[in-house]
mmCIF file of C-alpha atoms and ligand atoms in Angstrom:
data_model
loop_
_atom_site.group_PDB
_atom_site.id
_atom_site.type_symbol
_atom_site.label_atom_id
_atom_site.label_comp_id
_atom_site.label_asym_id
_atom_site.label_seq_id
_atom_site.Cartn_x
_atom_site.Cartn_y
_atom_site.Cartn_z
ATOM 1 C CA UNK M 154 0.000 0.000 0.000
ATOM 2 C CA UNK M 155 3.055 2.385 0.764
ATOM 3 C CA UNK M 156 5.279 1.561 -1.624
ATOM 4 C CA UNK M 157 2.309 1.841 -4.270
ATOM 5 C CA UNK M 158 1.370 5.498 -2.670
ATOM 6 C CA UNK M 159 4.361 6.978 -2.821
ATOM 7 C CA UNK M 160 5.655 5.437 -6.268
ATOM 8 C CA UNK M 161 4.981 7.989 -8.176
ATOM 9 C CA UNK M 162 5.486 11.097 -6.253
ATOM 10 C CA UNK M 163 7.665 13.695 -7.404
ATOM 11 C CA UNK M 164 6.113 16.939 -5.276
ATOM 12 C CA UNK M 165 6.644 16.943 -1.298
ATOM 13 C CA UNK M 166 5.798 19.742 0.877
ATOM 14 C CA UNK M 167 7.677 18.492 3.776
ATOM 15 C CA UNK M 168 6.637 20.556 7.724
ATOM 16 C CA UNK M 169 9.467 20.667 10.099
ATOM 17 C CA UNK M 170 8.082 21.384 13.741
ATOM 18 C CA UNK M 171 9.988 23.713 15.990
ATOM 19 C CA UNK M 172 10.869 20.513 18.507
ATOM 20 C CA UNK M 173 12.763 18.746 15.385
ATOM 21 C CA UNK M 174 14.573 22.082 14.876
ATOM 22 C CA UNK M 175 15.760 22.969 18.440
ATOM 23 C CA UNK M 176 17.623 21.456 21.412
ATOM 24 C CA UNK M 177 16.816 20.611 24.453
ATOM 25 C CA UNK M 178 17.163 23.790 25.330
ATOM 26 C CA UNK M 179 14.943 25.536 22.500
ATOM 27 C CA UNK M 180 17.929 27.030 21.077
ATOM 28 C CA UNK M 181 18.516 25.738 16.899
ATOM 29 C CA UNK M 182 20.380 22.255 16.845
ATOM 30 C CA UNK M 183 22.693 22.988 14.302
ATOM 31 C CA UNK M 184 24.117 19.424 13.303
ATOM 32 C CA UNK M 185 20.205 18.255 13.539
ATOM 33 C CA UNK M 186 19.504 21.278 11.143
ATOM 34 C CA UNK M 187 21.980 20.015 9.298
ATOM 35 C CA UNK M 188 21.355 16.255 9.174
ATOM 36 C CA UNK M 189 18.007 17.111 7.911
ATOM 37 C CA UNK M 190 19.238 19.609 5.377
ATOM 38 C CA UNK M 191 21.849 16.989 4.020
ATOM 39 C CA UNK M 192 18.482 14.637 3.284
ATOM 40 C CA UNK M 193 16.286 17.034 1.722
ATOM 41 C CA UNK M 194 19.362 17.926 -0.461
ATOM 42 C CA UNK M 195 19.622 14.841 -1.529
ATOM 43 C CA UNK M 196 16.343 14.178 -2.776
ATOM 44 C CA UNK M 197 16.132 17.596 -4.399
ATOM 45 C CA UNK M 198 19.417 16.319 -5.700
ATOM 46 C CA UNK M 199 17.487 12.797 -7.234
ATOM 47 C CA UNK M 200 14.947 15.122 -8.712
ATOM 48 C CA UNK M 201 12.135 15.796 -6.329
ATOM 49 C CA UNK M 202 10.708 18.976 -5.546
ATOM 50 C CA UNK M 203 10.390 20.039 -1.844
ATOM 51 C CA UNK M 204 8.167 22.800 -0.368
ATOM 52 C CA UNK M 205 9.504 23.114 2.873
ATOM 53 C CA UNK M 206 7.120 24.391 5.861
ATOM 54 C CA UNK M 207 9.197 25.477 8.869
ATOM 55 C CA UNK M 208 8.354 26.373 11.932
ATOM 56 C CA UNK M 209 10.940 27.149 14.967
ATOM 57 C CA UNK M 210 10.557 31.161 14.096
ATOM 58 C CA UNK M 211 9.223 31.974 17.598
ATOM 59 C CA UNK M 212 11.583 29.500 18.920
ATOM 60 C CA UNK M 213 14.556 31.089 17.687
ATOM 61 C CA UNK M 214 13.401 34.520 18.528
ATOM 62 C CA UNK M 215 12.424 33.430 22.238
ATOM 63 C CA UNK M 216 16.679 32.781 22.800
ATOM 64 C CA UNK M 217 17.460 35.476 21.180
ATOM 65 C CA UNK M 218 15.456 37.839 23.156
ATOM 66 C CA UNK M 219 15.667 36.165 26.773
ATOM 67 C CA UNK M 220 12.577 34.562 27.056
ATOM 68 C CA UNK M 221 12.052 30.671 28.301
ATOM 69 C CA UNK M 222 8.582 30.405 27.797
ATOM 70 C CA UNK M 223 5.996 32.166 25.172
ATOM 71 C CA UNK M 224 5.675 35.165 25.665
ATOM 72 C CA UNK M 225 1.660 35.885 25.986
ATOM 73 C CA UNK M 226 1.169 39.183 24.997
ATOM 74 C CA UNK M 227 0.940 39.541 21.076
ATOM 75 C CA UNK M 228 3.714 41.877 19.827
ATOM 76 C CA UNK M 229 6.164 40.494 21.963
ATOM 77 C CA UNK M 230 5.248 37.003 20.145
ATOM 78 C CA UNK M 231 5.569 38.802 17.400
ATOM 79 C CA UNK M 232 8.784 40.499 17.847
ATOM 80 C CA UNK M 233 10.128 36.858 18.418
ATOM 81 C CA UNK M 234 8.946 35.905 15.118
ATOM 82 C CA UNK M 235 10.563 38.618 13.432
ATOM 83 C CA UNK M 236 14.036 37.985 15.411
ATOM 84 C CA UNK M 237 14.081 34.659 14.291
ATOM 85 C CA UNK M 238 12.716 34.054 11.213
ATOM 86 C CA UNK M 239 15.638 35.546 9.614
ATOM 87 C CA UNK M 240 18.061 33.802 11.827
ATOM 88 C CA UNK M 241 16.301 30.653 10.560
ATOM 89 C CA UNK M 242 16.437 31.239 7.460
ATOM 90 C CA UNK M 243 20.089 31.945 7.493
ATOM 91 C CA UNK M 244 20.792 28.762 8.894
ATOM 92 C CA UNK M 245 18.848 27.304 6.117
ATOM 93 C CA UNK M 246 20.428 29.376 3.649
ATOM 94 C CA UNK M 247 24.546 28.284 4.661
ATOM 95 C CA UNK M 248 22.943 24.527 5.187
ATOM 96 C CA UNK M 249 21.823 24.304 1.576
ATOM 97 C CA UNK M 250 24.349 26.312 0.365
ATOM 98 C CA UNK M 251 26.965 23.280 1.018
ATOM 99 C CA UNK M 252 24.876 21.373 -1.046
ATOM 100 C CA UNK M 253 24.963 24.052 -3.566
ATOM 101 C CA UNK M 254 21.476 24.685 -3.648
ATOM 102 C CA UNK M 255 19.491 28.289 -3.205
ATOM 103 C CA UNK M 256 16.639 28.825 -0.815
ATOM 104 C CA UNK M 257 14.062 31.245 -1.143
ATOM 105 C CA UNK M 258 11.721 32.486 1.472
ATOM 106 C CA UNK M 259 8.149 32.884 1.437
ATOM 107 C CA UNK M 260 6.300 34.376 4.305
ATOM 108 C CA UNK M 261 2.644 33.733 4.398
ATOM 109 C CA UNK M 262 -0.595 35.285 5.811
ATOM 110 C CA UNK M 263 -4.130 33.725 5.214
ATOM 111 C CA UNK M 264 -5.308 36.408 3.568
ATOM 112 C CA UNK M 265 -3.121 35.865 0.816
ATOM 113 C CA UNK M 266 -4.523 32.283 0.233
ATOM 114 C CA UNK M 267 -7.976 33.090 1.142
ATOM 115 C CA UNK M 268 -8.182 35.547 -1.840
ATOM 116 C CA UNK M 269 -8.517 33.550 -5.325
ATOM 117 C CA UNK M 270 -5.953 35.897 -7.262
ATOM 118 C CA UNK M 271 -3.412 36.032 -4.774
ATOM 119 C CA UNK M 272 -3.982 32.025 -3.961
ATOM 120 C CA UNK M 273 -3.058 31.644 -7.412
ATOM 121 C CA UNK M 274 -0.277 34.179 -7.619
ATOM 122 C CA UNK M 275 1.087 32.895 -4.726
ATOM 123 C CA UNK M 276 1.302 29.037 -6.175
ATOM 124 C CA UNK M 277 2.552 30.837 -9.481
ATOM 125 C CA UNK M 278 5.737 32.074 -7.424
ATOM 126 C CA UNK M 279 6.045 28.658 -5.646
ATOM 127 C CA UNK M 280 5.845 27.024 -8.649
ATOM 128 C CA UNK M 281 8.377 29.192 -10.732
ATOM 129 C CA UNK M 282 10.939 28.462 -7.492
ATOM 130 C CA UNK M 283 10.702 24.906 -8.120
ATOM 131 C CA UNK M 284 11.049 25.676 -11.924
ATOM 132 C CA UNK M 285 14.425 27.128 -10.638
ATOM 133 C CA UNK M 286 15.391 23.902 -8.991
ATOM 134 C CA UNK M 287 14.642 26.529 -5.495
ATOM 135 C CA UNK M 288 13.940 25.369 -2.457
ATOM 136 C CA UNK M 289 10.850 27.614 -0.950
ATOM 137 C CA UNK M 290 11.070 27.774 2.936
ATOM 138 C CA UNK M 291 7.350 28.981 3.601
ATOM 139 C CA UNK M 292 6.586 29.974 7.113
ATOM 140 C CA UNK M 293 3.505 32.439 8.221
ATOM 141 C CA UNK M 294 4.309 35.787 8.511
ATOM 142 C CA UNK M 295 3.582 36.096 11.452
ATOM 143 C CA UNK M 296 5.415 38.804 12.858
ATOM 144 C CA UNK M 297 1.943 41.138 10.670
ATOM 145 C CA UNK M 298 -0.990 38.362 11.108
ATOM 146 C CA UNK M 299 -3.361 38.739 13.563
ATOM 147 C CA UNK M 300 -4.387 36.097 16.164
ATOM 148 C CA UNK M 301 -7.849 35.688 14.079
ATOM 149 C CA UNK M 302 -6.666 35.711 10.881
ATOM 150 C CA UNK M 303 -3.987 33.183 11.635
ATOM 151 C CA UNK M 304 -3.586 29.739 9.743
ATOM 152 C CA UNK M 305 -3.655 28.274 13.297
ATOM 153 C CA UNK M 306 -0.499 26.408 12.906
ATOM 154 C CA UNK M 307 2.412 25.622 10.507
ATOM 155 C CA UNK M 308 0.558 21.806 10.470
ATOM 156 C CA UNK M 309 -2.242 23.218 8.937
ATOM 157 C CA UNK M 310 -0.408 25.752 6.627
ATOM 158 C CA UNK M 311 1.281 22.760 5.621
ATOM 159 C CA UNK M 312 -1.742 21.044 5.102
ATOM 160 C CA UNK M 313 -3.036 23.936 2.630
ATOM 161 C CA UNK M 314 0.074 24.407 0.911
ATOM 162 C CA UNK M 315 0.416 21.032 -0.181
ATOM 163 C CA UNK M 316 -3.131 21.566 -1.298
ATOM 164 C CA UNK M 317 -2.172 24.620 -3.329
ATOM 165 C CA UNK M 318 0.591 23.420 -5.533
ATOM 166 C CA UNK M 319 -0.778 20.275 -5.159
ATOM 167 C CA UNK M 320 1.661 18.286 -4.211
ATOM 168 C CA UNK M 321 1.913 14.562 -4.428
ATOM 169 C CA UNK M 322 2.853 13.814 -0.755
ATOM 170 C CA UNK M 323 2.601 16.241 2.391
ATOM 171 C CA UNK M 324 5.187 14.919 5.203
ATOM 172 C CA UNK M 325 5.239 16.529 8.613
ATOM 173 C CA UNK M 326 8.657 15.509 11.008
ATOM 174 C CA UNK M 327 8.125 16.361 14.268
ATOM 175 C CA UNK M 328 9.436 14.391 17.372
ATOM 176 C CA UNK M 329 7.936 11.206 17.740
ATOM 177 C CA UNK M 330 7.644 8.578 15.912
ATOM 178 C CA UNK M 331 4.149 8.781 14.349
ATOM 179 C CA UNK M 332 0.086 8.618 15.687
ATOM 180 C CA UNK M 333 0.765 6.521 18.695
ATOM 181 C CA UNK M 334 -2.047 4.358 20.585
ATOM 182 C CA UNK M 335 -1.542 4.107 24.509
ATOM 183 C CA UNK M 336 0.857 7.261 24.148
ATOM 184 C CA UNK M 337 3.575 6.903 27.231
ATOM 185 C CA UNK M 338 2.246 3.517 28.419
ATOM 186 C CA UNK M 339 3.571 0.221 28.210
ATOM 187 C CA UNK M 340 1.479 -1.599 25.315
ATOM 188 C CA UNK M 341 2.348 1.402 22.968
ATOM 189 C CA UNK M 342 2.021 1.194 19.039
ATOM 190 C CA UNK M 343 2.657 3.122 15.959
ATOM 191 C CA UNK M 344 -0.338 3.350 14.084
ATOM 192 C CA UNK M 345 1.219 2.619 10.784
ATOM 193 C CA UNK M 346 -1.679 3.195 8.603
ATOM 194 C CA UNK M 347 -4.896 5.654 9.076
ATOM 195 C CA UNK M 348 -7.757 4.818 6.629
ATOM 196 C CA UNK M 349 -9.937 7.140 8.234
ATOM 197 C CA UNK M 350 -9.899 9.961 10.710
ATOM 198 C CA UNK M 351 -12.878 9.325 13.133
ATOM 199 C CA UNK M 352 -13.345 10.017 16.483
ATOM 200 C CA UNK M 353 -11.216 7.162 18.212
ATOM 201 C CA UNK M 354 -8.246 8.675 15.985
ATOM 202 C CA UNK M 355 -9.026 12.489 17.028
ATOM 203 C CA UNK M 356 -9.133 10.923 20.830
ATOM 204 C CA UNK M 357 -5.671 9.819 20.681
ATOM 205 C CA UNK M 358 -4.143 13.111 19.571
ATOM 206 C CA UNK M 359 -3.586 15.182 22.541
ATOM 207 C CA UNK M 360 -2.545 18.656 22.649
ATOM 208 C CA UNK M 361 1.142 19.801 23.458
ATOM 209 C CA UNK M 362 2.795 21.068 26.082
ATOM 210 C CA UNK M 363 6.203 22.068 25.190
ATOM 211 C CA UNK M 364 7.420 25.076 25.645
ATOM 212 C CA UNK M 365 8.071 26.194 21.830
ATOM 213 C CA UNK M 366 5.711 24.307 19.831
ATOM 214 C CA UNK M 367 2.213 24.952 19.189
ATOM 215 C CA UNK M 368 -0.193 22.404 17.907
ATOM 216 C CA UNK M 369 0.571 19.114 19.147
ATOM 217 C CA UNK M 370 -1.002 15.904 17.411
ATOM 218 C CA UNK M 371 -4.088 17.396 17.548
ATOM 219 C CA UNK M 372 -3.420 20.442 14.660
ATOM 220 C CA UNK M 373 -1.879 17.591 13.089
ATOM 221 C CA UNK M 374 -4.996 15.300 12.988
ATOM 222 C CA UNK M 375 -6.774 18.424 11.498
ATOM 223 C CA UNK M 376 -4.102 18.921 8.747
ATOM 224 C CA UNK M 377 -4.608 15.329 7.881
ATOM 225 C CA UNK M 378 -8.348 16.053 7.785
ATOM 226 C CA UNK M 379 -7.571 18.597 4.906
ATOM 227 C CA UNK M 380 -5.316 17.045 2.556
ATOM 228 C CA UNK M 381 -6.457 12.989 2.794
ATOM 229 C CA UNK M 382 -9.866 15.208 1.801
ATOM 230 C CA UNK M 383 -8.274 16.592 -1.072
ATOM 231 C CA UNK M 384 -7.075 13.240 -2.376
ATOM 232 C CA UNK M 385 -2.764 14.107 -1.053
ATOM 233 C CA UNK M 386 -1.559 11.412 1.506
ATOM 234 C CA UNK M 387 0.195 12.060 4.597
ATOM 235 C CA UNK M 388 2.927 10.610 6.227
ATOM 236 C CA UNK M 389 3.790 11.504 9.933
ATOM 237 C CA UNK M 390 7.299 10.668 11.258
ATOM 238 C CA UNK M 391 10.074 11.452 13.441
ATOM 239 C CA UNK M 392 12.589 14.010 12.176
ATOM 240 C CA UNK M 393 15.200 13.204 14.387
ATOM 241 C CA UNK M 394 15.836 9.875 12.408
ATOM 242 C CA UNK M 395 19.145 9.217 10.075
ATOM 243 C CA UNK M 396 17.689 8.496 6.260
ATOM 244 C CA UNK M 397 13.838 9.123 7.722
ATOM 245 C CA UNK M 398 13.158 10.983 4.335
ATOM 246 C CA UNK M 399 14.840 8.807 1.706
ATOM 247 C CA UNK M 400 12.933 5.615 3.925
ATOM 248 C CA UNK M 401 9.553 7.346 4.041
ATOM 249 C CA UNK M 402 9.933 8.298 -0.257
ATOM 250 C CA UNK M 403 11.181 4.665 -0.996
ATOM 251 C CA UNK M 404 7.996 3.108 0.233
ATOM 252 C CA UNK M 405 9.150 2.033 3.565
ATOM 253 C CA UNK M 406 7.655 1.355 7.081
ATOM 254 C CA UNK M 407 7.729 4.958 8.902
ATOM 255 C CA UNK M 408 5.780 6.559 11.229
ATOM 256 C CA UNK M 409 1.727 6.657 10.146
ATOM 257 C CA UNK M 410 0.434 6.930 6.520
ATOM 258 C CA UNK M 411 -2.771 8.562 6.027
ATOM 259 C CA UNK M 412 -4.462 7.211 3.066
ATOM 260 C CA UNK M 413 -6.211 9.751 0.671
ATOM 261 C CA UNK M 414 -9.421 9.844 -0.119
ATOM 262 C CA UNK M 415 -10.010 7.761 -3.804
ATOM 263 C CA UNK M 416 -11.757 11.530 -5.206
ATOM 264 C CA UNK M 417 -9.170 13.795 -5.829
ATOM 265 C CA UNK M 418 -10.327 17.672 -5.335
ATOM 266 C CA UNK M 419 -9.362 19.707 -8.532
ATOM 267 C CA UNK M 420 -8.369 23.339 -7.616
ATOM 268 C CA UNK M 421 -11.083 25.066 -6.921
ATOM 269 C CA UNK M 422 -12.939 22.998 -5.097
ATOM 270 C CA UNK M 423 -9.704 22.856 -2.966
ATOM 271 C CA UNK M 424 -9.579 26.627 -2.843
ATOM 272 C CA UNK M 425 -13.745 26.128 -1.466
ATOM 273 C CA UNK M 426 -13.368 23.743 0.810
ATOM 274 C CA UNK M 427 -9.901 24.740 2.516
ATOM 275 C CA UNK M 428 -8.902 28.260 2.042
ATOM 276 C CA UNK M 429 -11.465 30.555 4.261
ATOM 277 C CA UNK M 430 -12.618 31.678 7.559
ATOM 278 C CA UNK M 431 -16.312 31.470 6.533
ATOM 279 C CA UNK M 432 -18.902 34.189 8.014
ATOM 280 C CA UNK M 433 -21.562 32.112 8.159
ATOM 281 C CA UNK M 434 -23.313 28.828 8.182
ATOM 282 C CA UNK M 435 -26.570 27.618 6.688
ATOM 283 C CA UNK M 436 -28.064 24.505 8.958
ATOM 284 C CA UNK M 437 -30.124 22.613 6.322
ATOM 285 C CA UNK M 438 -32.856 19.781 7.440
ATOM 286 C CA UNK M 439 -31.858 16.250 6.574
ATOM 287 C CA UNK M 440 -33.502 15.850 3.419
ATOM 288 C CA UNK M 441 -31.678 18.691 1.944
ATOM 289 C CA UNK M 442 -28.591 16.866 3.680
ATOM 290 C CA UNK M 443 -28.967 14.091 2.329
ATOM 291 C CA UNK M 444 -30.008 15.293 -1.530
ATOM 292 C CA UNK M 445 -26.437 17.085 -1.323
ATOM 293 C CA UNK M 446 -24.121 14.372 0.203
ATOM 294 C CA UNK M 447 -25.703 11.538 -1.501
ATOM 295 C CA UNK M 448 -27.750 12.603 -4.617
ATOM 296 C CA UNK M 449 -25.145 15.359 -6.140
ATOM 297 C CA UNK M 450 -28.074 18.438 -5.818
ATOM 298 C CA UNK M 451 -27.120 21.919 -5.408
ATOM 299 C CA UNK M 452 -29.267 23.787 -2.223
ATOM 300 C CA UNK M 453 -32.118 24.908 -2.406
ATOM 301 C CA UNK M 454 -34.317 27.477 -0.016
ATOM 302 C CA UNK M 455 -36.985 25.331 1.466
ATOM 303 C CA UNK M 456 -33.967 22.833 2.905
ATOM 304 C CA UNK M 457 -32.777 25.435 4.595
ATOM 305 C CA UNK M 458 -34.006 25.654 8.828
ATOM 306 C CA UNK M 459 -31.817 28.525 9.759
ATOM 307 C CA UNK M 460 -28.931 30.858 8.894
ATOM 308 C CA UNK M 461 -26.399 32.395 10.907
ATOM 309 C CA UNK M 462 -23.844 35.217 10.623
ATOM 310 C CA UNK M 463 -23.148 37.952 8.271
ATOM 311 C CA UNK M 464 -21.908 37.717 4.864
ATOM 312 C CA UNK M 465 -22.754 39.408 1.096
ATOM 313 C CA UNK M 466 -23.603 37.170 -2.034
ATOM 314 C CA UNK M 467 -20.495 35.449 -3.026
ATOM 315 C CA UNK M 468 -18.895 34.233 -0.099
ATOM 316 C CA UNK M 469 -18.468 31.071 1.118
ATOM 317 C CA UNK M 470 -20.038 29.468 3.825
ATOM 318 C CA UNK M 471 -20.639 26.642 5.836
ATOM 319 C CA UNK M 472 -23.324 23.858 5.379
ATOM 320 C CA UNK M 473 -24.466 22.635 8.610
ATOM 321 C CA UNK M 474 -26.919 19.225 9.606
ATOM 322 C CA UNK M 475 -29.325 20.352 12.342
ATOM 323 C CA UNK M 476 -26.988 19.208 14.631
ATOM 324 C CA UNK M 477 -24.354 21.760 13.923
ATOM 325 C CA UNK M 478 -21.995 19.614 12.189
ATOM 326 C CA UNK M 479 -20.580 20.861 9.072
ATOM 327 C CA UNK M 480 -20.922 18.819 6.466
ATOM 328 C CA UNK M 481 -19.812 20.788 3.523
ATOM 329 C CA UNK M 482 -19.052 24.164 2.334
ATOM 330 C CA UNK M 483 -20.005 26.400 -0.737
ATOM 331 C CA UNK M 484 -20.248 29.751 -2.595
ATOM 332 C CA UNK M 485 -23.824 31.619 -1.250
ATOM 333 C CA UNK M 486 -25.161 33.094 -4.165
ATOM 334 C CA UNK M 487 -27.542 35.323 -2.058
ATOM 335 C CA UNK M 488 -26.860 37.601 0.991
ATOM 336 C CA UNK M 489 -27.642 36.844 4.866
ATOM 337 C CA UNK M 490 -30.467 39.009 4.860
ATOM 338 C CA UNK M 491 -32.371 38.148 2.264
ATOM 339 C CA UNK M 492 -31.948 34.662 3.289
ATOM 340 C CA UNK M 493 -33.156 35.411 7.167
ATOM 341 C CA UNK M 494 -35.943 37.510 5.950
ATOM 342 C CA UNK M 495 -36.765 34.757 3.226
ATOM 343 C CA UNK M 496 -36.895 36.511 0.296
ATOM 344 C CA UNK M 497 -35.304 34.101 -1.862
ATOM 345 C CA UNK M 498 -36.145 33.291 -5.105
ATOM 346 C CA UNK M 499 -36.819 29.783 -6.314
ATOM 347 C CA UNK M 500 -33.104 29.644 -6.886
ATOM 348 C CA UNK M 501 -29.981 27.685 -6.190
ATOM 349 C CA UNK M 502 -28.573 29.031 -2.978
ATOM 350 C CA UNK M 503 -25.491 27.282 -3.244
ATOM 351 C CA UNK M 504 -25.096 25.550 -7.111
ATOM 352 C CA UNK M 505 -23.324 22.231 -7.052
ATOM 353 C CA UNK M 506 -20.627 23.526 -8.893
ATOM 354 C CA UNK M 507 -19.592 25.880 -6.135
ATOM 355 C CA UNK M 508 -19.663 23.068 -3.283
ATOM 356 C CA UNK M 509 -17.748 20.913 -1.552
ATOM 357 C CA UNK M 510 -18.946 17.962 0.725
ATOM 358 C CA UNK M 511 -16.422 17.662 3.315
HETATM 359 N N1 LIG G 644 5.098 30.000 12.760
HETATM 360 C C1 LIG G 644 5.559 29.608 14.046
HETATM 361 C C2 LIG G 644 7.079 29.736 14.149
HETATM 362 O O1 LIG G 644 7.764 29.747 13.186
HETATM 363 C C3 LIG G 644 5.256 28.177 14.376
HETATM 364 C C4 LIG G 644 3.843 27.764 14.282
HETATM 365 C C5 LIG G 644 3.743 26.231 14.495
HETATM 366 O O2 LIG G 644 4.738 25.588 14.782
HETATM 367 O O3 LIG G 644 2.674 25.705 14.338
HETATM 368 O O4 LIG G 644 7.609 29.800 15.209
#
C-alpha cells in the first residue's frame, strides 16, 4: 500500500516542527539542522521537488530575546517571530548552500490564500521556485498576522500548501515517531496506517505542552483532515531519524500513513473547501442533507431551517446538519439578509458547482 502510494510522487511539501529544529534547550540544533538539510538535499538532488514548511521562528526569537517560555502578549510574540525568522532562514540558507542549492523564502498570511488571485499568484511564485530547482522555505508571517486571521499552525499551513501546488505527498517531522495508541504507556504502538480519521483517531491526539511548539497531534490530525480530503496522503514521522526521508519516499515502514481519499479535489474545489474563515453557516434539514451528500443536488431554499452570521452574495459558507456539524461548504449566491428575511427566489442558494462535501 506504501510503496504503491508513494511510487509515483515527485512533489513533497515536507513541515518541520519547531521541537525537530531545536535542542533541548529551544535554542537551533545545528548538526540536527543540518542532518536534515543533508536529506532534503539529496532528494532535491534525485529530482524531487520540496516545499519546505518550517516552523521554529518563535523558537529562535524566544533565545534570542531572553525569554524561556511564550511570551503571551501579542507583539512580543511577534517580535520573536521577526528575530528569528531571519536567523532561521540563514541557517537554512549556509545549510543548503553546502549542497549548492538556493533557498528562497516565502512568508505567508491567510489572507493571501484566502483571496482567489493572490492564492493563485502565490502558487505561481512557488511554482516558478521549483522551476528554478529553489527550495521555498514557507513559514507564516507572522510577525503582521493577527491572532484571528492566523492559519492556526504551521501543520495546517502545511496542510493547505500542499493543497495549493498540489503536491503529491505532504510529510510533517516532528518528534515522535508517528500517531501513537496508549501514548507513554507500556502496550504502545505506531499506528502505521490511518484509513480514516474518526473520532477514536481524534481521541488519541492530545494537545502539546512544550514550551516552543504549538499544535501538538491534535493540529496535526486536522491537517490530515484537509489534505487525505483533497485526495494528497500524509505521512507523519520522526525528524530526528538518520535516512527518515529517503525511507519514508522509498515506500518504507515509517511513522503513520494517512491514506487519501479515492476523489481527488481539482483546484477550486480545494480553494472552497480549505482556504477561508467562513462568516456564516446555513443549517439545512436532513432531506436537503442528504439530496447534497448523496444525490449530487445543489441547495435549495426550502432545505434550509436557519442561517447564521453575516456575509454578502459570493462568499463562502458553511453547510451545517441540524446538529451543527458541518458537512460541507459552498459559494452563497444570495446575501444573509435576504436569506433570514426569506426573500429568496426559487433559486440555487449554493449551485453544485460551487460546493464541496467535506
Ligand atoms: N510560525 C511559528 C514559528 O515559526 C510556528 C507555528 C507552528 O509551529 O505551528 O515559530
Amino acid at each position: 500500500m506504501r510503496a504503491e502510494l508513494v511510487k509515483n510522487v515527485s512533489r513533497v511539501v515536507l513541515k518541520l516542527g519547531t521541537g525537530v529544529l531545536t535542542d533541548d534547550r529551544k535554542q537551533p540544533d545545528l548538526a540536527q539542522m543540518a542532518q536534515l538539510v543533508a536529506q532534503i538535499a539529496a532528494q532535491c538532488q534525485a529530482g524531487k521537488e520540496i516545499v519546505l514548511v518550517t516552523s521554529g521562528a518563535v523558537g529562535a526569537g524566544m533565545g534570542v530575546l531572553g525569554y524561556e517560555k511564550r511570551p503571551s502578549d501579542l507583539a512580543e510574540l511577534q517580535a520573536c517571530a521577526a528575530v528569528g525568522q531571519s536567523r532561521l532562514m540563514a541557517t537554512y540558507e549556509k545549510l543548503f548552500a553546502q549542497s549548492h542549492l538556493q533557498v528562497a523564502q516565502v512568508l505567508l498570511t491567510h489572507d493571501d490564500l484566502e483571496h482567489h488571485e493572490r492564492h493563485l499568484n502565490a502558487r505561481n511564485t512557488l511554482v516558478s521556485l521549483l522551476g528554478h530547482r529553489v527550495v521555498p522555505i514557507i513559514n507564516e508571517n507572522d510577525a503582521v498576522s493577527f491572532t484571528e486571521l492566523k492559519f492556526g499552525d504551521n501543520d495546517k499551513l502545511s496542510a493547505l500548501v500542499a493543497c495549493l501546488l498540489p503536491a503529491d505527498l505532504l510529510i510533517i517531522f516532528t518528534t515522535v515517531d508517528g500517531v501513537i495508541e496508549n501514548f507513554g504507556k507500556e502496550n504502545a504502538k505506531i499506528l502505521a496506517t490511518i484509513e480514516q480519521v474518526d473520532q477514536t483517531i481524534e481521541r488519541l491526539a492530545s494537545g502539546t505542552t512544550s514550551a516552543t511548539a504549538v499544535g501538538g497531534m491534535t493540529s496535526k490530525i486536522q491537517a490530515a483532515k484537509i489534505v487525505i480530503r483533497a485526495g494528497i496522503p500524509l505521512v507523519i514521522a520522526s525528524g530526528k531519524k538518520p535516512d527518515v526521508l529517503a525511507r519514508i519516499l522509498g515506500g518504507e515502514e515509517e511513522g503513520t500513513i494517512f491514506i487519501p481519499q479515492p476523489n481527488r479535489l481539482k483546484g477550486r474545489k480545494r480553494w472552497i473547501a480549505f482556504f477561508h474563515h467562513p462568516k456564516g453557516s446555513l443549517f439545512v434539514d436532513d432531506g436537503a442533507k442528504k439530496a447534497l451528500r448523496e444525490a449530487g443536488k445543489s441547495l435549495l431554499p426550502p432545505g434550509i431551517a436557519k442561517c447564521d452570521g453575516d456575509f454578502s452574495a459570493g462568499e463562502i459558507v458553511r453547510l451545517c446538519d441540524l446538529n451543527g456539524t458541518e458537512f460541507a461548504r459552498g459559494i452563497c449566491d444570495f446575501d444573509s439578509g435576504t436569506i433570514k428575511n426569506r426573500e429568496l427566489p426559487r433559486a440555487e442558494v449554493v449551485h453544485r458547482d460551487n460546493l464541496v462535501i467535506l
